[in-house]
mmCIF file of C-alpha atoms in Angstrom:
data_model
loop_
_atom_site.group_PDB
_atom_site.id
_atom_site.type_symbol
_atom_site.label_atom_id
_atom_site.label_comp_id
_atom_site.label_asym_id
_atom_site.label_seq_id
_atom_site.Cartn_x
_atom_site.Cartn_y
_atom_site.Cartn_z
ATOM 1 C CA ASP I 1 37.345 -75.904 35.248
ATOM 2 C CA ARG I 2 40.672 -74.204 34.524
ATOM 3 C CA ARG I 3 41.330 -71.444 32.053
ATOM 4 C CA PRO I 4 44.200 -71.809 29.598
ATOM 5 C CA PRO I 5 47.643 -71.080 31.094
ATOM 6 C CA LEU I 6 48.380 -67.409 31.534
ATOM 7 C CA PRO I 7 50.449 -66.270 28.537
ATOM 8 C CA ARG I 8 52.990 -63.902 30.125
ATOM 9 C CA ARG I 9 54.365 -63.551 33.588
ATOM 10 C CA GLU I 10 54.177 -59.767 34.042
ATOM 11 C CA LEU I 11 54.344 -58.840 37.689
ATOM 12 C CA THR I 12 54.651 -55.899 40.048
ATOM 13 C CA ILE I 13 56.303 -57.097 43.247
ATOM 14 C CA LEU I 14 54.964 -54.829 45.975
ATOM 15 C CA PHE I 15 56.536 -54.362 49.388
ATOM 16 C CA PRO I 16 54.601 -52.134 51.793
ATOM 17 C CA ALA I 17 57.167 -51.039 54.352
ATOM 18 C CA TYR I 18 57.448 -49.014 57.518
ATOM 19 C CA ASN I 19 60.871 -48.499 59.145
ATOM 20 C CA GLU I 20 62.375 -51.537 57.412
ATOM 21 C CA SER I 21 65.863 -50.125 56.768
ATOM 22 C CA ARG I 22 67.456 -53.077 58.618
ATOM 23 C CA ARG I 23 66.158 -55.675 56.178
ATOM 24 C CA ILE I 24 64.943 -53.959 53.008
ATOM 25 C CA VAL I 25 68.235 -54.238 51.081
ATOM 26 C CA GLN I 26 68.426 -58.022 51.473
ATOM 27 C CA THR I 27 64.732 -58.362 50.630
ATOM 28 C CA LEU I 28 65.040 -56.294 47.465
ATOM 29 C CA GLU I 29 68.221 -58.060 46.353
ATOM 30 C CA SER I 30 66.436 -61.416 46.712
ATOM 31 C CA ALA I 31 63.345 -60.211 44.864
ATOM 32 C CA LEU I 32 65.319 -58.692 41.998
ATOM 33 C CA ALA I 33 67.544 -61.758 41.562
ATOM 34 C CA TRP I 34 64.497 -64.022 41.448
ATOM 35 C CA ALA I 35 62.499 -61.745 39.113
ATOM 36 C CA ARG I 36 65.310 -61.473 36.559
ATOM 37 C CA ASN I 37 65.236 -65.238 36.076
ATOM 38 C CA ALA I 38 61.579 -66.086 36.626
ATOM 39 C CA LEU I 39 59.448 -63.400 34.968
ATOM 40 C CA ASP I 40 58.781 -62.075 31.476
ATOM 41 C CA ALA I 41 58.391 -58.523 32.785
ATOM 42 C CA TYR I 42 58.583 -57.118 36.286
ATOM 43 C CA GLU I 43 58.859 -54.087 38.469
ATOM 44 C CA VAL I 44 59.744 -53.981 42.137
ATOM 45 C CA LEU I 45 57.822 -51.372 44.076
ATOM 46 C CA VAL I 46 58.351 -50.287 47.683
ATOM 47 C CA VAL I 47 55.683 -48.209 49.384
ATOM 48 C CA ASP I 48 57.304 -46.330 52.234
ATOM 49 C CA ASP I 49 54.495 -45.730 54.712
ATOM 50 C CA GLY I 50 55.932 -42.648 56.429
ATOM 51 C CA SER I 51 59.128 -44.276 57.693
ATOM 52 C CA SER I 52 61.459 -42.289 59.920
ATOM 53 C CA ASP I 53 64.518 -44.571 59.741
ATOM 54 C CA GLY I 54 65.945 -43.422 56.406
ATOM 55 C CA MET I 55 64.563 -46.405 54.487
ATOM 56 C CA ALA I 56 63.458 -44.360 51.462
ATOM 57 C CA GLU I 57 66.882 -42.774 51.098
ATOM 58 C CA LEU I 58 68.551 -46.165 51.477
ATOM 59 C CA VAL I 59 66.387 -47.706 48.746
ATOM 60 C CA ARG I 60 67.055 -44.794 46.382
ATOM 61 C CA ALA I 61 70.807 -44.828 47.024
ATOM 62 C CA ARG I 62 71.233 -48.593 46.748
ATOM 63 C CA PHE I 63 68.808 -49.445 43.928
ATOM 64 C CA GLY I 64 68.196 -46.270 41.923
ATOM 65 C CA ASP I 65 65.840 -47.001 39.021
ATOM 66 C CA GLU I 66 65.814 -50.767 39.668
ATOM 67 C CA VAL I 67 63.211 -50.247 42.394
ATOM 68 C CA ARG I 68 60.310 -47.806 42.252
ATOM 69 C CA LEU I 69 59.600 -46.013 45.487
ATOM 70 C CA VAL I 70 56.225 -44.585 46.455
ATOM 71 C CA ARG I 71 56.536 -42.406 49.525
ATOM 72 C CA ARG I 72 53.561 -41.801 51.791
ATOM 73 C CA GLU I 73 54.427 -38.798 53.956
ATOM 74 C CA GLN I 74 52.062 -39.791 56.747
ATOM 75 C CA ARG I 75 51.754 -43.299 58.074
ATOM 76 C CA GLY I 76 48.442 -44.805 57.025
ATOM 77 C CA GLY I 77 49.026 -48.419 57.995
ATOM 78 C CA LYS I 78 49.617 -51.558 56.001
ATOM 79 C CA GLY I 79 46.254 -51.472 54.195
ATOM 80 C CA ALA I 80 46.794 -47.909 52.991
ATOM 81 C CA ALA I 81 50.333 -48.756 51.859
ATOM 82 C CA ILE I 82 49.092 -51.765 49.898
ATOM 83 C CA ARG I 83 46.351 -49.680 48.298
ATOM 84 C CA SER I 84 48.879 -47.022 47.265
ATOM 85 C CA GLY I 85 51.085 -49.727 45.761
ATOM 86 C CA VAL I 86 48.281 -51.409 43.837
ATOM 87 C CA GLU I 87 47.230 -48.026 42.443
ATOM 88 C CA ALA I 88 50.834 -47.301 41.385
ATOM 89 C CA ALA I 89 51.459 -50.729 39.835
ATOM 90 C CA ARG I 90 52.131 -50.693 36.095
ATOM 91 C CA LEU I 91 51.844 -54.411 35.296
ATOM 92 C CA PRO I 92 48.738 -56.618 35.155
ATOM 93 C CA TRP I 93 49.518 -58.786 38.204
ATOM 94 C CA VAL I 94 50.592 -57.602 41.667
ATOM 95 C CA LEU I 95 52.346 -59.804 44.199
ATOM 96 C CA PHE I 96 52.198 -58.268 47.653
ATOM 97 C CA SER I 97 54.788 -59.527 50.110
ATOM 98 C CA ASP I 98 55.787 -58.498 53.601
ATOM 99 C CA ALA I 99 59.197 -56.819 53.701
ATOM 100 C CA ASP I 100 60.662 -59.615 55.809
ATOM 101 C CA LEU I 101 59.977 -62.200 53.064
ATOM 102 C CA SER I 102 58.639 -64.578 55.721
ATOM 103 C CA ILE I 103 57.298 -66.512 52.755
ATOM 104 C CA PRO I 104 60.138 -66.935 50.239
ATOM 105 C CA ILE I 105 59.579 -65.126 46.945
ATOM 106 C CA GLU I 106 59.968 -68.420 45.074
ATOM 107 C CA GLU I 107 56.614 -69.521 46.541
ATOM 108 C CA PHE I 108 55.074 -67.234 43.908
ATOM 109 C CA GLU I 109 55.041 -70.269 41.614
ATOM 110 C CA LYS I 110 52.343 -71.900 43.751
ATOM 111 C CA LEU I 111 50.203 -68.779 43.624
ATOM 112 C CA TRP I 112 50.712 -68.366 39.869
ATOM 113 C CA ARG I 113 49.318 -71.850 39.188
ATOM 114 C CA GLU I 114 46.143 -70.874 41.030
ATOM 115 C CA ALA I 115 45.875 -67.531 39.195
ATOM 116 C CA GLU I 116 44.582 -69.471 36.216
ATOM 117 C CA VAL I 117 41.286 -69.919 38.086
ATOM 118 C CA ALA I 118 41.179 -67.028 40.562
ATOM 119 C CA PRO I 119 41.850 -63.282 40.249
ATOM 120 C CA VAL I 120 43.093 -63.141 43.869
ATOM 121 C CA VAL I 121 45.286 -65.844 45.391
ATOM 122 C CA ILE I 122 46.152 -65.779 49.098
ATOM 123 C CA GLY I 123 49.238 -67.547 50.374
ATOM 124 C CA SER I 124 49.022 -69.351 53.696
ATOM 125 C CA LYS I 125 51.290 -71.023 56.179
ATOM 126 C CA ARG I 126 48.184 -72.475 57.824
ATOM 127 C CA ALA I 127 46.852 -74.311 54.769
ATOM 128 C CA PRO I 128 47.226 -78.080 54.586
ATOM 129 C CA GLY I 129 50.882 -78.829 53.893
ATOM 130 C CA GLY I 130 51.982 -75.419 55.203
ATOM 131 C CA HIS I 131 54.686 -75.013 57.815
ATOM 132 C CA LEU I 132 54.672 -72.455 60.615
ATOM 133 C CA GLU I 133 58.049 -71.394 61.959
ATOM 134 C CA TYR I 134 56.822 -69.239 64.809
ATOM 135 C CA PRO I 135 57.431 -69.554 68.539
ATOM 136 C CA PRO I 136 54.678 -71.598 70.248
ATOM 137 C CA LEU I 137 52.980 -68.598 71.887
ATOM 138 C CA ARG I 138 52.796 -66.640 68.622
ATOM 139 C CA ARG I 139 51.513 -69.722 66.775
ATOM 140 C CA PHE I 140 48.836 -70.227 69.461
ATOM 141 C CA LEU I 141 47.727 -66.591 69.560
ATOM 142 C CA GLY I 142 47.760 -66.350 65.767
ATOM 143 C CA GLY I 143 45.546 -69.419 65.565
ATOM 144 C CA ILE I 144 43.067 -67.869 67.996
ATOM 145 C CA GLY I 145 43.081 -64.641 65.973
ATOM 146 C CA GLN I 146 42.451 -66.548 62.752
ATOM 147 C CA GLN I 147 39.557 -68.455 64.364
ATOM 148 C CA LEU I 148 37.984 -65.169 65.480
ATOM 149 C CA ILE I 149 38.366 -63.690 61.994
ATOM 150 C CA SER I 150 36.773 -66.811 60.494
ATOM 151 C CA LEU I 151 33.930 -66.692 62.997
ATOM 152 C CA CYS I 152 33.214 -62.945 62.944
ATOM 153 C CA VAL I 153 34.455 -61.547 59.631
ATOM 154 C CA VAL I 154 35.086 -63.968 56.769
ATOM 155 C CA SER I 155 35.180 -67.736 56.608
ATOM 156 C CA GLY I 156 36.655 -70.219 54.184
ATOM 157 C CA PHE I 157 40.242 -68.942 54.296
ATOM 158 C CA HIS I 158 43.070 -70.616 56.187
ATOM 159 C CA ASP I 159 45.087 -67.457 56.785
ATOM 160 C CA THR I 160 43.621 -64.027 55.960
ATOM 161 C CA GLN I 161 46.561 -62.207 57.526
ATOM 162 C CA CYS I 162 49.266 -63.827 55.423
ATOM 163 C CA GLY I 163 51.593 -61.249 53.881
ATOM 164 C CA PHE I 164 51.797 -62.983 50.496
ATOM 165 C CA LYS I 165 48.978 -62.355 48.038
ATOM 166 C CA LEU I 166 48.643 -62.244 44.254
ATOM 167 C CA TYR I 167 46.105 -59.909 42.634
#
């Protein structure tokens, strides 16, 4: 039972980040280029979780008003950074993505289709049809971790730790 298609694609693209100065410029350039062509309204938001590598200054200098920056003075971890970003978001939908864009931003389209029936959509490289591009040891250990999470915490999800979620 699907709801009617969502009328407008209004999205906050949220990047929680800690010491990501090496890759944040490329990530933000990719996200902005995609958003300009794919969305009705958007904002790109970086939550700097107490970085010490000059990332906040780099984002401000390179992107100015194109990218909103929320600065957490003390590191609180990824969950705290995501929470700060969701609270700061100005648009109805929030796409959270890891700063390394390990899942390409264009994969949003797959999540958006599912947003018609679910208020939270979790991306996954472990779902049927997904493709993992990790070294064998990381893939193995990640699989064990996911099995433990499914067994002890929450079941029914292929990949709870995926850094690509739509709220």
